[in-house]
Coordinates of C-alpha atoms and ligand atoms in Angstrom, one line a residue:
X1 CA 23.4 -22.3 -3.4
X2 CA 25.1 -18.6 -1.9
X3 CA 22.9 -16.3 -3.2
X4 CA 22.7 -14.3 -5.6
X5 CA 25.3 -11.4 -4.3
X6 CA 27.8 -13.6 -2.9
X7 CA 27.9 -15.2 -6.2
X8 CA 28.6 -11.4 -8.2
X9 CA 31.5 -10.8 -6.1
X10 CA 33.7 -14.2 -6.7
X11 CA 32.7 -14.8 -9.2
X12 CA 33.9 -11.0 -10.6
X13 CA 37.2 -11.9 -8.1
X14 CA 38.6 -14.6 -9.9
X15 CA 40.2 -15.9 -13.0
X16 CA 38.4 -18.8 -13.8
X17 CA 38.8 -22.4 -16.2
X18 CA 36.0 -22.4 -18.1
X19 CA 33.2 -20.1 -18.3
X20 CA 29.6 -21.3 -19.8
X21 CA 27.5 -19.1 -21.3
X22 CA 23.7 -20.5 -20.9
X23 CA 22.3 -22.3 -18.3
X24 CA 19.4 -23.9 -20.1
X25 CA 19.5 -28.2 -20.0
X26 CA 22.6 -28.3 -21.7
X27 CA 25.1 -25.7 -20.4
X28 CA 24.2 -26.2 -16.8
X29 CA 24.9 -30.3 -17.8
X30 CA 28.5 -28.6 -19.0
X31 CA 29.2 -26.7 -15.8
X32 CA 28.5 -29.9 -13.1
X33 CA 30.6 -32.5 -16.2
X34 CA 33.2 -29.5 -15.8
X35 CA 33.2 -28.9 -11.9
X36 CA 33.4 -32.7 -10.8
X37 CA 36.0 -33.2 -13.3
X38 CA 38.2 -30.6 -11.1
X39 CA 37.6 -27.3 -12.9
X40 CA 37.2 -23.9 -11.8
X41 CA 33.5 -23.2 -13.7
X42 CA 31.8 -20.1 -14.2
X43 CA 27.8 -20.9 -14.8
X44 CA 26.2 -17.6 -16.7
X45 CA 22.7 -17.5 -17.9
X46 CA 21.2 -13.9 -19.5
X47 CA 18.0 -15.0 -17.4
X48 CA 16.8 -16.7 -15.3
X49 CA 17.9 -20.5 -15.0
X50 CA 15.8 -22.3 -17.6
X51 CA 14.1 -19.5 -18.4
X52 CA 14.1 -20.2 -22.3
X53 CA 13.3 -24.0 -24.0
X54 CA 14.6 -26.0 -20.8
X55 CA 11.4 -25.4 -18.9
X56 CA 8.7 -25.9 -22.8
X57 CA 9.8 -29.0 -24.2
X58 CA 7.4 -32.0 -23.7
X59 CA 9.0 -33.1 -20.5
X60 CA 9.8 -36.9 -21.7
X61 CA 13.3 -38.7 -22.1
X62 CA 12.9 -40.6 -24.6
X63 CA 14.4 -41.7 -28.5
X64 CA 11.6 -40.5 -29.7
X65 CA 9.5 -43.1 -32.3
X66 CA 9.5 -40.2 -35.0
X67 CA 12.8 -39.7 -35.7
X68 CA 13.0 -43.7 -35.6
X69 CA 10.4 -43.6 -38.5
X70 CA 11.8 -40.9 -40.1
X71 CA 15.5 -42.7 -39.5
X72 CA 14.4 -45.4 -41.4
X73 CA 12.0 -44.0 -44.0
X74 CA 14.5 -41.3 -45.2
X75 CA 17.9 -43.7 -44.3
X76 CA 19.1 -40.3 -42.5
X77 CA 22.3 -42.1 -40.1
X78 CA 22.1 -38.7 -38.1
X79 CA 18.5 -39.0 -36.7
X80 CA 19.1 -43.0 -36.5
X81 CA 22.1 -41.3 -34.4
X82 CA 19.7 -39.2 -31.4
X83 CA 17.6 -42.0 -31.5
X84 CA 19.5 -44.3 -29.8
X85 CA 21.8 -41.9 -28.2
X86 CA 18.6 -40.6 -26.0
X87 CA 17.6 -44.2 -25.9
X88 CA 20.4 -44.9 -24.1
X89 CA 20.6 -41.6 -21.7
X90 CA 17.1 -41.9 -20.8
X91 CA 18.4 -44.6 -18.4
X92 CA 20.8 -42.1 -16.9
X93 CA 18.3 -39.2 -16.3
X94 CA 15.8 -41.7 -14.9
X95 CA 18.2 -42.9 -12.0
X96 CA 20.4 -40.0 -11.2
X97 CA 17.4 -37.9 -11.0
X98 CA 14.3 -40.5 -9.9
X99 CA 12.6 -38.0 -7.4
X100 CA 12.0 -35.8 -10.8
X101 CA 11.9 -38.2 -13.6
X102 CA 9.8 -41.8 -13.8
X103 CA 9.2 -44.1 -16.3
X104 CA 5.6 -43.5 -17.6
X105 CA 3.4 -46.3 -20.6
X106 CA 3.2 -44.1 -23.7
X107 CA -0.5 -45.8 -25.8
X108 CA -1.1 -45.6 -29.4
X109 CA -4.9 -45.4 -30.5
X110 CA -5.4 -48.1 -32.9
X111 CA -8.9 -47.2 -35.3
X112 CA -7.3 -50.0 -37.9
X113 CA -6.0 -53.3 -37.8
X114 CA -3.2 -52.4 -40.8
X115 CA -2.1 -49.5 -38.4
X116 CA -1.7 -52.0 -35.1
X117 CA 0.4 -54.0 -37.3
X118 CA 2.4 -50.5 -39.1
X119 CA 3.2 -49.2 -35.5
X120 CA 3.7 -52.8 -33.7
X121 CA 6.3 -53.3 -36.2
X122 CA 7.5 -49.9 -35.7
X123 CA 8.0 -50.1 -31.9
X124 CA 9.4 -53.5 -31.7
X125 CA 11.9 -51.1 -33.4
X126 CA 12.0 -49.1 -31.1
X127 CA 12.1 -51.8 -28.7
X128 CA 14.7 -53.5 -30.6
X129 CA 17.4 -50.1 -31.4
X130 CA 16.8 -49.8 -26.8
X131 CA 18.4 -53.2 -26.2
X132 CA 19.9 -53.5 -23.1
X133 CA 18.6 -49.4 -22.4
X134 CA 15.1 -51.0 -22.5
X135 CA 12.7 -49.7 -20.0
X136 CA 9.8 -52.6 -20.8
X137 CA 8.5 -53.8 -24.1
X138 CA 5.9 -52.6 -26.2
X139 CA 2.8 -54.8 -26.2
X140 CA -0.5 -54.9 -27.5
X141 CA -3.9 -54.0 -25.6
X142 CA -6.9 -54.7 -26.3
X143 CA -10.1 -52.4 -27.2
X144 CA -11.8 -53.2 -23.2
X145 CA -8.2 -53.0 -22.0
X146 CA -7.6 -49.6 -23.5
X147 CA -11.0 -47.9 -22.8
X148 CA -10.1 -49.3 -19.3
X149 CA -7.0 -47.7 -19.5
X150 CA -7.8 -44.5 -20.8
X151 CA -11.6 -44.1 -20.2
X152 CA -12.5 -40.9 -22.2
X153 CA -10.7 -42.2 -25.6
X154 CA -13.2 -42.0 -28.4
X155 CA -14.5 -45.8 -28.5
X156 CA -16.2 -46.1 -32.0
X157 CA -13.9 -48.0 -35.1
X158 CA -10.5 -48.5 -31.7
X159 CA -9.5 -51.8 -32.0
X160 CA -6.8 -51.8 -29.3
X161 CA -3.7 -50.2 -28.7
X162 CA 0.1 -50.5 -29.0
X163 CA 1.9 -49.8 -25.1
X164 CA 5.6 -48.5 -25.3
X165 CA 7.5 -47.1 -22.6
X166 CA 9.9 -44.4 -22.4
X167 CA 10.3 -41.4 -19.1
X168 CA 9.2 -38.6 -18.4
X169 CA 10.3 -35.9 -15.7
X170 CA 10.2 -32.2 -14.9
X171 CA 12.0 -30.0 -17.1
X172 CA 12.7 -26.6 -15.0
X173 CA 13.1 -28.5 -11.9
X174 CA 15.7 -30.8 -13.4
X175 CA 17.5 -27.8 -14.9
X176 CA 17.1 -26.0 -11.8
X177 CA 18.9 -29.3 -9.8
X178 CA 21.3 -29.9 -12.3
X179 CA 22.6 -26.1 -11.3
X180 CA 22.1 -26.7 -7.4
X181 CA 24.0 -29.7 -7.8
X182 CA 26.9 -27.8 -9.7
X183 CA 26.8 -25.2 -6.7
X184 CA 27.3 -28.0 -4.0
X185 CA 30.0 -29.5 -5.9
X186 CA 31.8 -25.3 -5.8
X187 CA 30.6 -24.1 -8.7
X188 CA 30.0 -20.7 -9.0
X189 CA 26.2 -20.0 -11.1
X190 CA 24.4 -16.6 -11.5
X191 CA 21.2 -16.0 -13.4
X192 CA 20.1 -13.1 -14.9
X193 CA 23.6 -11.6 -16.4
X194 CA 24.5 -11.3 -20.2
X195 CA 27.5 -12.0 -21.8
X196 CA 27.3 -9.7 -24.1
X197 CA 30.7 -8.5 -25.4
X198 CA 34.6 -10.8 -25.7
X199 CA 37.8 -9.4 -24.9
X200 CA 40.7 -11.2 -26.5
X201 CA 44.2 -11.6 -26.4
X202 CA 46.8 -10.4 -29.0
X203 CA 46.3 -13.7 -31.2
X204 CA 42.3 -13.4 -31.2
X205 CA 42.2 -15.3 -28.5
X206 CA 39.2 -14.6 -25.9
X207 CA 40.3 -14.1 -22.7
X208 CA 37.1 -12.3 -20.4
X209 CA 33.8 -12.3 -21.1
X210 CA 32.1 -8.6 -20.4
X211 CA 28.5 -8.9 -18.2
X212 CA 25.8 -7.3 -17.8
X213 CA 24.0 -7.6 -14.6
X214 CA 20.5 -7.0 -15.5
X215 CA 19.4 -6.9 -11.7
X216 CA 21.3 -4.2 -11.1
X217 CA 22.2 -2.9 -14.7
X218 CA 26.0 -3.1 -13.6
X219 CA 28.5 -4.0 -16.5
X220 CA 31.6 -6.7 -14.6
X221 CA 33.8 -9.0 -16.2
X222 CA 34.7 -12.6 -16.0
X223 CA 38.5 -13.6 -16.9
X224 CA 38.4 -17.5 -18.1
X225 CA 41.1 -20.0 -19.9
X226 CA 37.9 -21.2 -22.4
X227 CA 34.5 -20.5 -22.7
X228 CA 31.2 -22.2 -23.5
X229 CA 28.3 -20.8 -25.6
X230 CA 25.7 -23.3 -24.7
X231 CA 22.4 -20.6 -25.5
X232 CA 20.4 -23.0 -27.0
X233 CA 18.1 -21.1 -29.1
X234 CA 21.0 -17.8 -28.8
X235 CA 23.8 -20.0 -30.6
X236 CA 24.7 -17.6 -33.1
X237 CA 24.3 -13.9 -31.6
X238 CA 27.4 -15.0 -28.6
X239 CA 29.3 -16.9 -32.0
X240 CA 28.7 -13.7 -33.7
X241 CA 30.2 -11.7 -30.8
X242 CA 33.3 -13.3 -30.5
X243 CA 33.7 -13.7 -35.1
X244 CA 31.2 -10.4 -35.9
X245 CA 30.0 -11.9 -39.0
X246 CA 30.1 -15.6 -39.2
X247 CA 27.3 -18.1 -40.9
X248 CA 24.6 -19.0 -38.4
X249 CA 24.1 -22.6 -37.8
X250 CA 21.0 -22.6 -36.3
X251 CA 17.5 -22.7 -37.2
X252 CA 14.4 -22.2 -34.5
X253 CA 11.4 -23.6 -34.8
X254 CA 8.4 -22.8 -32.0
X255 CA 6.5 -25.4 -30.1
X256 CA 3.8 -24.3 -27.7
X257 CA 1.8 -27.3 -25.5
X258 CA -1.8 -26.4 -23.7
X259 CA -3.1 -27.9 -20.1
X260 CA -6.2 -29.1 -19.3
X261 CA -7.7 -30.9 -16.6
X262 CA -6.7 -33.8 -15.7
X263 CA -10.0 -34.8 -15.9
X264 CA -10.0 -34.4 -19.9
X265 CA -8.4 -37.9 -19.9
X266 CA -8.0 -39.6 -16.6
X267 CA -4.9 -42.3 -16.9
X268 CA -1.7 -42.6 -15.8
X269 CA -0.9 -43.7 -19.6
X270 CA 0.0 -40.7 -22.0
X271 CA -1.0 -41.1 -25.3
X272 CA 0.8 -41.0 -28.8
X273 CA -1.0 -38.8 -31.7
X274 CA 1.5 -41.1 -34.3
X275 CA -0.2 -38.2 -37.3
X276 CA -1.1 -34.8 -37.3
X277 CA -2.6 -33.4 -40.4
X278 CA 0.9 -31.9 -41.2
X279 CA 2.5 -34.7 -40.3
X280 CA 4.3 -34.9 -37.3
X281 CA 3.3 -36.6 -33.8
X282 CA 1.6 -34.9 -30.4
X283 CA 1.1 -35.7 -27.5
X284 CA -1.2 -35.8 -24.4
X285 CA 0.4 -36.4 -21.7
X286 CA -0.8 -36.5 -17.8
X287 CA 1.5 -34.5 -15.9
X288 CA 1.5 -32.5 -12.1
X289 CA -2.2 -32.9 -11.9
X290 CA -3.1 -31.8 -15.4
X291 CA -3.0 -33.3 -18.8
X292 CA -0.2 -31.3 -21.2
X293 CA -1.0 -31.4 -24.7
X294 CA 1.3 -30.7 -27.8
X295 CA 2.8 -30.0 -29.9
X296 CA 3.6 -27.7 -32.4
X297 CA 6.3 -26.6 -35.4
X298 CA 7.0 -23.5 -36.9
X299 CA 10.1 -21.5 -37.7
X300 CA 10.8 -18.3 -36.3
X301 CA 13.3 -16.2 -35.6
X302 CA 15.7 -16.0 -32.5
X303 CA 13.8 -12.4 -31.8
X304 CA 9.8 -13.5 -32.0
X305 CA 8.2 -12.6 -28.6
X306 CA 7.1 -16.4 -27.7
X307 CA 3.7 -17.1 -26.4
X308 CA 0.9 -19.4 -27.6
X309 CA -2.2 -18.0 -30.1
X310 CA -5.7 -18.7 -30.4
X311 CA -4.7 -20.8 -33.6
X312 CA -2.1 -22.9 -32.1
X313 CA -5.1 -23.5 -29.5
X314 CA -7.6 -24.9 -31.4
X315 CA -4.7 -26.8 -33.9
X316 CA -3.4 -29.0 -30.6
X317 CA -7.3 -28.8 -29.7
X318 CA -8.4 -30.3 -32.9
X319 CA -5.7 -33.0 -33.0
X320 CA -7.2 -34.7 -29.7
X321 CA -10.6 -34.0 -30.5
X322 CA -10.6 -36.2 -32.7
X323 CA -9.0 -39.2 -30.1
X324 CA -11.8 -38.4 -27.5
X325 CA -15.1 -39.2 -26.8
X326 CA -16.4 -35.8 -25.3
X327 CA -14.8 -33.1 -28.0
X328 CA -12.4 -30.4 -25.0
X329 CA -13.3 -27.2 -25.3
X330 CA -10.6 -24.1 -25.3
X331 CA -12.7 -22.6 -22.4
X332 CA -11.0 -25.8 -20.7
X333 CA -7.5 -24.0 -21.4
X334 CA -5.7 -23.8 -17.9
X335 CA -2.3 -22.3 -18.7
X336 CA 0.3 -23.0 -21.5
X337 CA 3.8 -22.9 -22.6
X338 CA 5.7 -22.3 -26.1
X339 CA 9.3 -22.4 -26.0
X340 CA 12.4 -22.5 -29.5
X341 CA 14.0 -25.8 -31.2
X342 CA 17.6 -24.5 -31.1
X343 CA 18.1 -26.7 -34.5
X344 CA 21.6 -27.2 -36.3
X345 CA 21.2 -26.6 -40.2
X346 CA 24.0 -27.3 -42.6
X347 CA 22.6 -23.7 -45.1
X348 CA 20.2 -26.8 -45.5
X349 CA 16.1 -25.5 -47.1
X350 CA 14.2 -28.6 -45.7
X351 CA 11.2 -28.3 -43.4
X352 CA 12.2 -27.7 -39.8
X353 CA 10.7 -30.8 -38.7
X354 CA 12.7 -32.9 -41.2
X355 CA 16.2 -31.7 -39.3
X356 CA 17.4 -33.9 -37.1
X357 CA 17.4 -33.3 -33.3
X358 CA 21.5 -34.5 -33.5
X359 CA 23.8 -31.7 -31.8
X360 CA 27.0 -30.1 -33.2
X361 CA 30.1 -28.9 -31.2
X362 CA 32.4 -26.2 -32.8
X363 CA 35.6 -25.7 -31.7
X364 CA 36.6 -21.8 -33.2
X365 CA 40.2 -22.2 -33.5
X366 CA 40.8 -18.3 -34.3
X367 CA 39.1 -17.6 -30.6
X368 CA 38.9 -20.6 -28.8
X369 CA 34.9 -20.0 -27.9
X370 CA 33.6 -23.7 -27.9
X371 CA 29.8 -23.8 -29.3
X372 CA 27.3 -26.5 -28.7
X373 CA 24.3 -26.4 -30.6
X374 CA 21.4 -28.3 -31.2
X375 CA 20.7 -32.0 -29.3
X376 CA 17.6 -32.2 -26.8
X377 CA 17.1 -32.0 -23.7
X378 CA 17.2 -35.7 -23.6
X379 CA 21.1 -36.3 -24.9
X380 CA 22.4 -32.7 -22.7
X381 CA 24.1 -35.0 -20.4
X382 CA 26.1 -37.1 -23.4
X383 CA 26.6 -33.6 -24.6
X384 CA 27.9 -32.2 -21.8
X385 CA 30.4 -34.6 -21.5
X386 CA 31.6 -34.5 -25.5
X387 CA 31.6 -30.1 -24.6
X388 CA 34.3 -31.1 -21.2
X389 CA 35.9 -33.7 -23.1
X390 CA 37.2 -30.8 -25.4
X391 CA 36.9 -28.3 -22.8
X392 CA 40.3 -30.6 -21.3
X393 CA 41.8 -31.1 -24.4
X394 CA 41.8 -27.4 -24.8
X395 CA 43.0 -26.9 -21.7
X396 CA 46.4 -29.6 -22.1
X397 CA 44.4 -31.3 -19.3
X398 CA 44.3 -34.7 -18.8
X399 CA 41.8 -36.7 -20.3
X400 CA 39.3 -37.8 -17.9
X401 CA 36.2 -39.6 -17.7
X402 CA 32.7 -38.1 -17.4
X403 CA 31.8 -38.7 -14.3
X404 CA 27.8 -37.3 -14.6
X405 CA 27.4 -41.1 -16.0
X406 CA 26.0 -42.0 -12.6
X407 CA 25.8 -38.8 -10.3
X408 CA 22.6 -38.1 -8.5
X409 CA 21.9 -35.1 -8.4
X410 CA 20.8 -32.7 -5.6
X411 CA 17.8 -34.4 -3.8
X412 CA 18.3 -38.2 -5.2
X413 CA 20.2 -39.2 -1.9
X414 CA 17.9 -41.1 0.4
X415 CA 15.4 -41.2 -2.1
X416 CA 13.1 -43.9 -2.7
X417 CA 9.3 -43.6 -4.5
X418 CA 7.3 -44.0 -0.9
X419 CA 9.8 -41.2 0.2
X420 CA 6.3 -39.1 0.4
X421 CA 5.0 -41.4 3.1
X422 CA 8.2 -40.8 5.3
X423 CA 7.5 -36.8 4.4
X424 CA 3.5 -37.7 5.9
X425 CA 4.6 -40.1 9.0
X426 CA 7.3 -37.8 10.4
X427 CA 6.4 -34.1 9.2
X428 CA 2.4 -34.2 9.2
X429 CA 1.8 -33.0 6.1
X430 CA -1.2 -33.6 4.1
X431 CA -0.3 -36.8 1.4
X432 CA -1.0 -34.0 -1.7
X433 CA 1.8 -31.6 0.3
X434 CA 4.1 -35.0 0.5
X435 CA 4.2 -35.6 -3.0
X436 CA 4.1 -31.9 -4.1
X437 CA 6.9 -31.0 -2.3
X438 CA 9.5 -34.9 -2.3
X439 CA 8.2 -34.3 -6.6
X440 CA 10.0 -31.1 -6.9
X441 CA 12.8 -31.0 -4.3
X442 CA 13.7 -34.7 -3.6
X443 CA 15.1 -35.6 0.2
X444 CA 15.3 -31.5 0.0
X445 CA 11.7 -31.1 1.0
X446 CA 12.6 -31.6 4.4
X447 CA 15.0 -28.3 4.1
X448 CA 11.2 -26.7 3.4
X449 CA 9.3 -28.4 5.7
X450 CA 12.5 -26.8 7.8
X451 CA 11.7 -23.5 7.1
X452 CA 7.7 -23.9 7.6
X453 CA 8.6 -25.9 11.2
X454 CA 10.6 -22.7 12.3
X455 CA 8.7 -19.5 10.7
X456 CA 5.0 -20.0 11.3
X457 CA 4.1 -17.7 9.2
X458 CA 5.7 -19.0 6.0
X459 CA 4.0 -22.8 7.0
X460 CA 0.2 -22.1 4.8
X461 CA -0.3 -23.0 1.5
X462 CA 0.5 -20.2 -0.9
X463 CA -3.3 -19.9 -2.0
X464 CA -5.8 -22.8 0.0
X465 CA -6.4 -25.2 -2.9
X466 CA -2.7 -25.9 -4.0
X467 CA -0.3 -28.0 -1.8
X468 CA 2.9 -25.3 -2.8
X469 CA 3.5 -23.9 0.7
X470 CA 4.8 -20.2 1.2
X471 CA 7.8 -21.8 2.8
X472 CA 9.0 -23.4 -0.6
X473 CA 9.0 -19.1 -2.0
X474 CA 11.3 -18.6 1.1
X475 CA 14.0 -22.0 -0.2
X476 CA 14.1 -21.2 -4.0
X477 CA 14.9 -17.7 -2.9
X478 CA 17.5 -18.5 0.0
X479 CA 18.9 -22.0 -1.7
X480 CA 17.9 -21.4 -5.8
X481 CA 18.4 -17.9 -6.7
X482 CA 15.4 -17.3 -7.7
X483 CA 14.5 -13.5 -7.8
X484 CA 11.4 -12.6 -9.7
X485 CA 7.7 -14.0 -9.4
X486 CA 8.0 -16.1 -12.5
X487 CA 11.5 -17.7 -11.6
X488 CA 9.0 -19.1 -8.1
X489 CA 5.7 -19.2 -9.7
X490 CA 6.7 -21.4 -13.3
X491 CA 10.2 -23.4 -13.4
X492 CA 10.7 -24.1 -9.2
X493 CA 6.7 -24.4 -8.5
X494 CA 5.1 -24.8 -11.3
X495 CA 1.8 -22.7 -10.7
X496 CA 2.2 -20.8 -13.4
X497 CA 2.2 -24.3 -15.3
X498 CA -0.9 -25.4 -13.1
X499 CA -3.2 -22.3 -14.2
X500 CA -2.9 -18.6 -15.4
X501 CA -5.6 -17.5 -13.3
X502 CA -3.6 -19.3 -9.9
X503 CA -0.5 -18.5 -11.1
X504 CA -2.1 -13.7 -11.0
X505 CA -4.3 -14.9 -7.7
X506 CA -0.2 -16.0 -6.1
X507 CA 1.6 -13.2 -7.4
X508 CA 1.2 -11.1 -4.7
X509 CA 1.5 -12.9 -2.1
X510 CA 4.9 -14.3 -3.4
X511 CA 5.8 -11.0 -4.1
X512 CA 5.6 -10.5 -0.3
X513 CA 7.2 -13.2 0.3
X514 CA 10.3 -12.6 -1.6
X515 CA 10.3 -8.8 -0.8
X516 CA 11.0 -9.8 2.4
X517 CA 13.9 -11.9 1.9
X518 CA 15.7 -10.0 -0.8
X519 CA 14.5 -6.6 1.0
X520 CA 12.6 -5.0 -1.6
X521 CA 11.1 -2.1 -1.2
X522 CA 6.7 -1.9 -1.0
X523 CA 6.7 0.4 -4.3
X524 CA 9.2 -1.8 -6.4
X525 CA 6.7 -5.5 -5.2
X526 CA 3.6 -3.9 -5.8
X527 CA 5.0 -3.0 -9.7
X528 CA 6.7 -6.3 -9.7
X529 CA 3.3 -8.1 -9.0
X530 CA 2.0 -5.4 -11.4
X531 CA 3.9 -6.1 -13.6
X532 CA 4.6 -10.3 -13.6
X533 CA 0.1 -9.6 -13.8
X534 CA -0.1 -7.9 -16.5
X535 CA 2.3 -10.5 -18.2
X536 CA 0.0 -13.9 -17.0
X537 CA -3.3 -12.0 -18.0
X538 CA -2.1 -11.1 -22.0
X539 CA -0.9 -14.8 -21.7
X540 CA -4.8 -16.1 -21.3
X541 CA -6.1 -13.1 -24.3
X542 CA -2.7 -14.3 -27.3
X543 CA -4.2 -17.7 -26.3
X544 CA -7.6 -16.6 -26.6
X545 CA -9.3 -18.0 -23.6
X546 CA -12.7 -17.4 -22.2
X547 CA -13.7 -16.2 -19.4
X548 CA -12.7 -12.5 -20.2
X549 CA -9.0 -12.2 -18.9
X550 CA -9.2 -9.6 -15.7
X551 CA -10.0 -6.2 -16.2
X552 CA -7.4 -3.2 -15.0
X553 CA -8.9 -2.5 -12.0
X554 CA -8.8 -5.7 -10.8
X555 CA -5.0 -6.9 -12.0
X556 CA -4.7 -3.0 -9.5
X557 CA -6.8 -4.4 -6.7
X558 CA -5.0 -8.0 -7.5
X559 CA -1.5 -6.3 -7.4
X560 CA -1.9 -3.9 -4.4
X561 CA -2.9 -7.0 -2.3
X562 CA 1.1 -7.3 -1.2
X563 CA 1.4 -7.5 2.6
X564 CA 3.6 -5.8 5.4
X565 CA 7.1 -7.2 4.0
X566 CA 7.6 -6.6 7.5
X567 CA 5.1 -7.9 8.8
X568 CA 5.9 -11.0 10.5
Ligands
LIG601 C1 8.2 -27.7 -28.0 C2 9.1 -28.4 -27.1 C3 9.7 -29.6 -27.1 C4 10.6 -30.1 -26.4 N1 9.7 -31.2 -26.3 C5 11.6 -32.0 -26.4 C6 11.3 -33.8 -24.8 O1 9.9 -33.7 -25.0 N2 12.7 -34.0 -25.2 C7 13.1 -33.9 -25.5 O2 14.8 -34.5 -25.0 N3 13.7 -32.5 -25.8 C8 12.5 -31.8 -26.4 N4 12.7 -30.5 -26.0 C9 14.0 -30.2 -26.9 C10 15.1 -29.7 -25.7 O3 14.1 -28.7 -25.1 C11 15.9 -28.6 -26.1 O4 17.3 -29.4 -26.7 C12 16.9 -28.2 -24.5 O5 16.2 -27.3 -24.0 C13 18.0 -27.2 -25.3 O6 18.2 -26.6 -24.2 P1 19.2 -25.4 -24.3 O7 20.5 -25.0 -22.4 O8 20.5 -26.1 -25.3 O9 18.8 -24.1 -24.2 P2 17.7 -23.5 -23.2 O10 16.9 -24.1 -22.6 O11 17.2 -21.9 -24.6 O12 19.1 -22.8 -22.5 C14 19.8 -21.7 -23.5 C15 20.3 -19.9 -22.3 O13 21.0 -19.4 -22.8 C16 21.2 -18.3 -22.0 N5 21.6 -17.3 -22.6 C17 21.1 -16.6 -24.1 N6 21.7 -16.0 -23.9 C18 23.0 -15.6 -23.4 C19 24.2 -14.5 -23.4 N7 24.9 -14.1 -24.3 N8 24.5 -14.6 -22.2 C20 24.1 -15.5 -20.7 N9 23.1 -16.2 -21.4 C21 23.0 -17.3 -22.6 C22 19.4 -18.4 -22.1 O14 18.6 -17.5 -21.4 C23 19.4 -19.3 -22.0 O15 18.7 -20.1 -20.4 C24 11.5 -29.6 -27.2 C25 11.9 -28.3 -26.9 C26 10.5 -27.6 -27.4 C27 10.8 -26.4 -28.1

């Protein structure tokens, strides 16, 4: 990917066929699809790519067992449509980025024989709806087999479990990889660029977007023939920029996850808790050496700040503990994430958990704005395909097939499941580092290791007890447009998910490398570090995690710990 400065120059200089607003899963999918169909595209995001909902999901490529249950119970065709479409799309996500996704078995523990019957039938239906997109048939596991695969499960009254398969993926990296693939195909992505207004021609059609560069505060204009609004939770805000006073279409539902030590449930399989007290499902999924558990559902407003609260931690632990032989306590929680589901609504007053996760394409004939709203991560590609079909129609261009159905993403070429062993053999890295690099970058791991070999001060790990290398920070700044500490620690390398405390300790190292890559002064490096450390420390406080969050003097001493930017 080009540098951010170069992207700014290129974007302000030309007129594009399409400007995609929003670099989450949906917008990045739209940008890639249209670029591969031969259009010229600018993709802008107000924050980092994957900086909103797309990095906060449960990271499951699925049709949704609960949604299928609701589709059948409520005879809801919209819900059924989402399930069938997503079941077919999960296969494409798995194939197009095998380094970022994998098939996983989910065990649904049963404590009564009646439940075995009910869930067995339900999951057979899930298999049946999957049709030729089935990953593997669901099947019953005895109590002994269930406990062998999930040894920390509660034994009493357990009669067995039903196992079924879905996909699991790295949401933040999948999103960044969509953007990298788009850029490699010739597209122009730009993060930290917020659309703040539109310009219209004499007939009221959008002709340009006014954009604020959030790094420098400067404003510039992007000219395009078609504007696609793929801003997820912010869809209504952008629709209102084009048509002030337009009726809102989205409702937002907050969902959180917590991360726990893997030892809490040491298993290669995930667990589905089929019914919480508020009639939802909860997942406990092995994730990058941790256990990711969630989620919750609470309606919120677009401006509400997203963080994990103490009550939410207790809610998740309360339900998880009913399934474990040894209860987990809040002091074992290592980190968390909160996100907002963008759900499409027609003024429907139903509880958000009852709203279908379907998407909707709105083409505003008065302004020409195309808004793609709602949907799921799993259906992002299909949503993009529909959107770009509509874009081609609007441009009067011949309609072409979407090239993204079978298009490997960056890092997928030459990738095989044992690719990490090649790194161990040929690049002399530890098993742990090789696994980590292959899982985050695919075959682009070799470029990271190339940096580590040439610039020896970047060859060591960021923190001694974690596999992430300093070279990865430089790679993310040079090739993935990372410009903040959080861009690196959360979305690109995953340390912020692994542990908030580790992220705090890693911050000065990451800041020092970013300073060198991006030309920050010593003062801005210390101030960026302090701001990041304070933010993560606040997350620790709000989630009520023990031991005590860092004190002011500890924060000061960590933030002052940046090494000399010119020190190599
Ligand atoms: C808790 C939770 C769990 C979930 N689990 C799953 C799951 O397991 N599987 C699944 O398939 N789906 C799941 N989902 C749903 C899925 O995450 C979302 O459907 C998807 O990520 C939405 O992507 P998006 O690109 O539409 O929105 P976002 O990722 O929010 O992207 C929108 C982008 O638009 C940008 N933007 C906003 N305003 C502007 C502007 N004015 N100018 C420029 N850019 C702007 C934002 O900065 C943002 O990056 C889950 C969602 C949540 C919240």
